[in-house]
Amino acid sequence: MVLIKSNFRDDIVWIFNSQNPESLGSHRLSGIIPAEQIGIEKRIFYKTEAKLFFKKISHKKLIIFAKPFDKSVLDLIKIAKKRKIKIISTFDDWSLDANKNRIKLWTKIAKESNSVVVKTKYAKEILIKNLNINAEVIEDCLEFNPVKPLKDFSKPIKLCWFGHYSNHDTLVAGIKQIIKGDEQIILDVITNYIHQPFSSLIQDLKSLNLL
């Protein structure tokens, strides 16, 4: 029999490397909501010296990091590992076409972590194929106002993709995981920038009968 302490939540802290994590959809859906549902302490680690910040969490046994943005997170992880604290790092998007410096940082953080979590099978495949890093796939939580359950979906199904331009290459792969057979959908794309490779994305979407 495996006994789980009733106060295990007290041994865990969820770290957000952002001044205002509530303003980031990725932080809300993959960090704030699950932390609050489970009852895990949340802390902001932003523009703070790692050694000083660690004193506040040195009694923890597990640290979960939301998507990191600067090198101070790597410094904090190395300090925690010296104290035998387990590390889980989460990444909401992982595209090799993204900011190269950030990819280098994420790679170092992933390799220092005891476990890595990504949001899609596609991101997991990228990590295994290009960086030889395995990851667990945990999809984002849902953020919505409670309504009565839907009995039927209207056809065609309407989808909306919201994301940074560096993740355009993940869009088609993600849709292919959703679409079954010849089912028709209407797709809206909300993004911050349209760049040249987007034209090839349009062709891929047309091949899926989405445009």
Short mmCIF file of C-alpha atoms in Angstrom, two decimals:
data_model
loop_
_atom_site.label_atom_id
_atom_site.label_comp_id
_atom_site.label_asym_id
_atom_site.label_seq_id
_atom_site.Cartn_x
_atom_site.Cartn_y
_atom_site.Cartn_z
CA MET A 1 0.00 0.00 0.00
CA VAL A 2 1.23 3.48 -0.90
CA LEU A 3 0.40 6.17 1.62
CA ILE A 4 0.02 9.75 0.40
CA LYS A 5 0.40 12.51 2.96
CA SER A 6 -2.70 14.63 3.32
CA ASN A 7 -0.56 17.76 3.40
CA PHE A 8 1.55 16.96 0.30
CA ARG A 9 0.46 20.29 -1.20
CA ASP A 10 2.55 22.08 1.41
CA ASP A 11 5.68 20.53 -0.11
CA ILE A 12 5.05 22.02 -3.57
CA VAL A 13 5.35 25.53 -5.00
CA TRP A 14 4.41 26.72 -8.50
CA ILE A 15 6.76 29.44 -9.79
CA PHE A 16 5.81 32.06 -12.39
CA ASN A 17 8.61 33.98 -14.11
CA SER A 18 6.41 36.97 -14.95
CA GLN A 19 5.48 40.21 -13.22
CA ASN A 20 1.80 39.69 -14.00
CA PRO A 21 1.15 36.01 -14.82
CA GLU A 22 -2.63 36.54 -14.89
CA SER A 23 -2.19 38.59 -18.08
CA LEU A 24 -0.70 35.60 -19.94
CA GLY A 25 -3.20 33.06 -21.20
CA SER A 26 -0.57 30.32 -21.14
CA HIS A 27 0.19 30.96 -17.46
CA ARG A 28 -3.47 30.96 -16.52
CA LEU A 29 -4.40 27.79 -18.39
CA SER A 30 -1.33 25.70 -17.59
CA GLY A 31 -0.37 27.06 -14.18
CA ILE A 32 -2.69 29.33 -12.23
CA ILE A 33 -5.89 27.33 -12.74
CA PRO A 34 -4.43 23.89 -11.89
CA ALA A 35 -2.45 25.30 -8.94
CA GLU A 36 -5.60 26.84 -7.48
CA GLN A 37 -7.69 23.73 -8.14
CA ILE A 38 -5.15 21.46 -6.44
CA GLY A 39 -4.33 23.96 -3.70
CA ILE A 40 -0.64 24.52 -4.45
CA GLU A 41 1.17 27.67 -3.33
CA LYS A 42 1.95 30.12 -6.16
CA ARG A 43 4.87 32.54 -6.21
CA ILE A 44 6.21 35.13 -8.65
CA PHE A 45 9.95 34.99 -9.36
CA TYR A 46 10.68 38.08 -11.42
CA LYS A 47 13.81 40.24 -11.48
CA THR A 48 14.92 38.82 -8.15
CA GLU A 49 18.30 37.39 -7.18
CA ALA A 50 18.00 33.60 -7.17
CA LYS A 51 19.80 32.97 -3.87
CA LEU A 52 17.63 35.46 -2.01
CA PHE A 53 14.42 34.09 -3.50
CA PHE A 54 15.40 30.50 -2.73
CA LYS A 55 15.35 31.23 1.01
CA LYS A 56 11.57 31.66 0.73
CA ILE A 57 11.06 28.19 -0.79
CA SER A 58 14.00 26.18 0.57
CA HIS A 59 11.63 23.99 2.65
CA LYS A 60 9.81 22.71 -0.46
CA LYS A 61 10.35 19.26 -1.94
CA LEU A 62 9.03 19.96 -5.44
CA ILE A 63 9.11 23.10 -7.59
CA ILE A 64 6.96 23.45 -10.71
CA PHE A 65 8.05 26.17 -13.13
CA ALA A 66 5.64 27.80 -15.55
CA LYS A 67 7.12 28.74 -18.92
CA PRO A 68 10.38 30.59 -18.10
CA PHE A 69 11.56 33.79 -19.72
CA ASP A 70 15.00 34.62 -18.32
CA LYS A 71 18.23 32.99 -17.12
CA SER A 72 17.48 33.59 -13.44
CA VAL A 73 15.15 30.57 -13.59
CA LEU A 74 18.06 28.33 -14.57
CA ASP A 75 20.10 29.75 -11.68
CA LEU A 76 17.26 29.01 -9.26
CA ILE A 77 16.89 25.46 -10.57
CA LYS A 78 20.58 24.72 -10.04
CA ILE A 79 20.40 26.01 -6.46
CA ALA A 80 17.31 23.90 -5.75
CA LYS A 81 18.84 20.74 -7.20
CA LYS A 82 21.83 21.07 -4.87
CA ARG A 83 19.29 20.80 -2.04
CA LYS A 84 17.78 17.66 -3.63
CA ILE A 85 14.54 19.46 -4.57
CA LYS A 86 12.71 17.90 -7.53
CA ILE A 87 12.01 20.10 -10.57
CA ILE A 88 9.16 20.00 -13.07
CA SER A 89 9.37 22.50 -15.93
CA THR A 90 6.39 23.24 -18.16
CA PHE A 91 6.50 24.67 -21.66
CA ASP A 92 3.35 25.94 -23.34
CA ASP A 93 4.81 26.04 -26.82
CA TRP A 94 8.01 24.74 -28.29
CA SER A 95 8.95 25.66 -31.82
CA LEU A 96 12.51 25.48 -33.12
CA ASP A 97 11.70 28.55 -35.22
CA ALA A 98 11.19 30.67 -32.10
CA ASN A 99 13.70 33.03 -30.49
CA LYS A 100 17.02 31.12 -30.62
CA ASN A 101 18.29 32.46 -27.29
CA ARG A 102 15.07 31.43 -25.59
CA ILE A 103 15.25 27.94 -27.13
CA LYS A 104 18.79 27.58 -25.77
CA LEU A 105 17.58 28.59 -22.31
CA TRP A 106 14.59 26.26 -22.46
CA THR A 107 16.82 23.38 -23.54
CA LYS A 108 19.16 23.90 -20.58
CA ILE A 109 16.22 24.14 -18.18
CA ALA A 110 14.60 21.01 -19.62
CA LYS A 111 17.81 19.01 -19.24
CA GLU A 112 18.18 20.16 -15.62
CA SER A 113 14.59 19.16 -14.79
CA ASN A 114 13.44 15.87 -13.33
CA SER A 115 10.35 16.01 -15.53
CA VAL A 116 9.25 18.12 -18.50
CA VAL A 117 5.64 18.86 -19.44
CA VAL A 118 4.42 20.09 -22.83
CA LYS A 119 0.88 20.68 -24.10
CA THR A 120 0.76 18.71 -27.35
CA LYS A 121 2.01 15.48 -28.89
CA TYR A 122 3.63 17.60 -31.59
CA ALA A 123 5.76 19.47 -29.05
CA LYS A 124 6.78 16.17 -27.47
CA GLU A 125 7.87 14.85 -30.87
CA ILE A 126 10.00 17.98 -31.44
CA LEU A 127 11.79 17.49 -28.13
CA ILE A 128 12.48 13.81 -28.68
CA LYS A 129 13.56 14.16 -32.32
CA ASN A 130 15.71 17.30 -32.08
CA LEU A 131 16.91 17.40 -28.48
CA ASN A 132 16.55 13.81 -27.22
CA ILE A 133 14.42 15.06 -24.33
CA ASN A 134 11.35 13.11 -23.29
CA ALA A 135 8.27 14.92 -22.01
CA GLU A 136 4.84 14.28 -20.58
CA VAL A 137 1.84 15.66 -22.47
CA ILE A 138 -0.72 17.46 -20.30
CA GLU A 139 -3.20 19.59 -22.18
CA ASP A 140 -4.25 23.04 -20.98
CA CYS A 141 -7.13 23.49 -18.59
CA LEU A 142 -10.35 24.99 -19.92
CA GLU A 143 -11.21 28.56 -19.01
CA PHE A 144 -14.91 29.34 -19.47
CA ASN A 145 -18.08 30.59 -17.82
CA PRO A 146 -20.27 27.68 -16.67
CA VAL A 147 -23.20 27.01 -19.00
CA LYS A 148 -25.62 24.18 -19.55
CA PRO A 149 -24.01 21.18 -21.27
CA LEU A 150 -24.39 21.12 -25.05
CA LYS A 151 -26.42 18.24 -26.42
CA ASP A 152 -25.36 18.75 -30.03
CA PHE A 153 -22.68 20.68 -31.87
CA SER A 154 -23.76 22.76 -34.82
CA LYS A 155 -22.11 21.92 -38.11
CA PRO A 156 -19.64 22.91 -39.35
CA ILE A 157 -17.74 23.17 -36.06
CA LYS A 158 -16.16 26.59 -35.47
CA LEU A 159 -12.59 26.69 -34.13
CA CYS A 160 -10.41 29.64 -33.14
CA TRP A 161 -6.60 29.46 -32.91
CA PHE A 162 -4.91 32.17 -30.86
CA GLY A 163 -1.14 32.29 -30.68
CA HIS A 164 2.23 33.84 -31.42
CA TYR A 165 3.48 33.83 -35.02
CA SER A 166 6.42 31.61 -34.05
CA ASN A 167 3.91 28.80 -33.50
CA HIS A 168 2.21 28.96 -36.91
CA ASP A 169 4.04 25.77 -37.88
CA THR A 170 2.25 23.86 -35.11
CA LEU A 171 -1.24 24.83 -36.30
CA VAL A 172 -1.69 22.29 -39.09
CA ALA A 173 -0.27 19.43 -37.00
CA GLY A 174 -2.64 20.32 -34.17
CA ILE A 175 -5.69 20.43 -36.42
CA LYS A 176 -4.84 17.04 -37.90
CA GLN A 177 -5.07 15.61 -34.37
CA ILE A 178 -8.62 16.99 -34.05
CA ILE A 179 -10.17 16.37 -37.47
CA LYS A 180 -11.72 12.98 -38.11
CA GLY A 181 -12.32 11.94 -41.70
CA ASP A 182 -13.84 14.59 -43.97
CA GLU A 183 -15.44 16.62 -41.21
CA GLN A 184 -15.72 20.29 -42.12
CA ILE A 185 -14.76 23.09 -39.74
CA ILE A 186 -14.51 26.87 -39.86
CA LEU A 187 -11.20 28.19 -38.58
CA ASP A 188 -10.36 31.70 -37.35
CA VAL A 189 -6.71 32.57 -36.70
CA ILE A 190 -5.80 35.36 -34.27
CA THR A 191 -2.09 36.14 -34.28
CA ASN A 192 0.31 39.03 -33.83
CA TYR A 193 2.17 38.92 -37.13
CA ILE A 194 1.82 37.47 -40.62
CA HIS A 195 5.18 36.53 -42.11
CA GLN A 196 6.26 35.03 -45.43
CA PRO A 197 6.01 31.31 -44.47
CA PHE A 198 2.36 31.93 -43.61
CA SER A 199 1.52 31.50 -47.31
CA SER A 200 2.61 27.85 -47.13
CA LEU A 201 0.44 27.46 -44.04
CA ILE A 202 -2.53 28.72 -46.05
CA GLN A 203 -1.88 26.04 -48.67
CA ASP A 204 -1.71 23.35 -45.99
CA LEU A 205 -5.02 24.53 -44.55
CA LYS A 206 -6.59 24.43 -48.01
CA SER A 207 -5.43 20.86 -48.40
CA LEU A 208 -7.43 20.07 -45.26
CA ASN A 209 -10.51 21.76 -46.78
CA LEU A 210 -10.43 24.47 -44.13
CA LEU A 211 -10.22 27.36 -46.58
#
